[in-house]
Short mmCIF file of C-alpha atoms in Angstrom, two decimals:
data_model
loop_
_atom_site.label_atom_id
_atom_site.label_comp_id
_atom_site.label_asym_id
_atom_site.label_seq_id
_atom_site.Cartn_x
_atom_site.Cartn_y
_atom_site.Cartn_z
CA MET A 1 -21.67 10.67 6.28
CA ASP A 2 -24.67 8.68 5.91
CA ALA A 3 -25.04 4.78 6.29
CA GLU A 4 -24.95 4.05 2.58
CA SER A 5 -21.90 6.27 1.92
CA LEU A 6 -20.17 4.24 4.65
CA ILE A 7 -21.04 0.96 2.99
CA ARG A 8 -19.72 2.22 -0.46
CA ILE A 9 -16.57 3.30 1.17
CA THR A 10 -16.22 -0.05 3.15
CA GLU A 11 -16.86 -1.97 -0.42
CA PHE A 12 -14.31 0.19 -2.12
CA LEU A 13 -11.45 -0.37 0.39
CA HIS A 14 -12.24 -4.09 0.33
CA ALA A 15 -11.94 -4.41 -3.21
CA LEU A 16 -8.70 -2.31 -3.28
CA LYS A 17 -7.36 -4.69 -0.50
CA ILE A 18 -8.18 -7.61 -2.87
CA LEU A 19 -6.62 -5.87 -5.87
CA LEU A 20 -3.37 -5.12 -4.14
CA ALA A 21 -3.23 -8.65 -2.99
CA ALA A 22 -3.85 -9.92 -6.59
CA THR A 23 -1.41 -7.53 -7.93
CA LYS A 24 1.47 -8.96 -5.85
CA ARG A 25 0.86 -12.41 -7.40
CA LEU A 26 1.35 -11.34 -10.95
CA LYS A 27 3.94 -12.64 -13.10
CA VAL A 28 5.99 -10.54 -15.93
CA LYS A 29 3.96 -12.63 -18.50
CA ASP A 30 0.65 -11.73 -16.60
CA TRP A 31 1.47 -7.93 -16.89
CA GLU A 32 2.39 -8.36 -20.55
CA HIS A 33 -1.38 -9.89 -21.17
CA LEU A 34 -2.86 -7.12 -19.20
CA LYS A 35 -0.91 -4.59 -21.15
CA LYS A 36 -2.19 -6.14 -24.44
CA ILE A 37 -5.86 -6.22 -23.06
CA ALA A 38 -5.56 -2.56 -22.07
CA GLU A 39 -4.35 -1.48 -25.58
CA LEU A 40 -7.20 -3.21 -27.19
CA LEU A 41 -9.70 -1.36 -24.73
CA GLU A 42 -8.16 1.84 -25.54
CA LYS A 43 -8.36 1.09 -29.24
CA TRP A 44 -12.16 0.28 -28.85
CA GLY A 45 -12.55 3.48 -26.88
CA LYS A 46 -13.51 1.44 -23.74
CA ILE A 47 -11.04 3.34 -21.49
#
């Protein structure tokens, strides 16, 4: 593993840690909004 690969992996793990912490704070209403956004993105072919 080279240095750049290690940096990318470290950045990914850090982002994952932030995502998991944010996920724990979401309320039911937040999940409903996220679902609507995901449906729109899917409709527009973005995901």
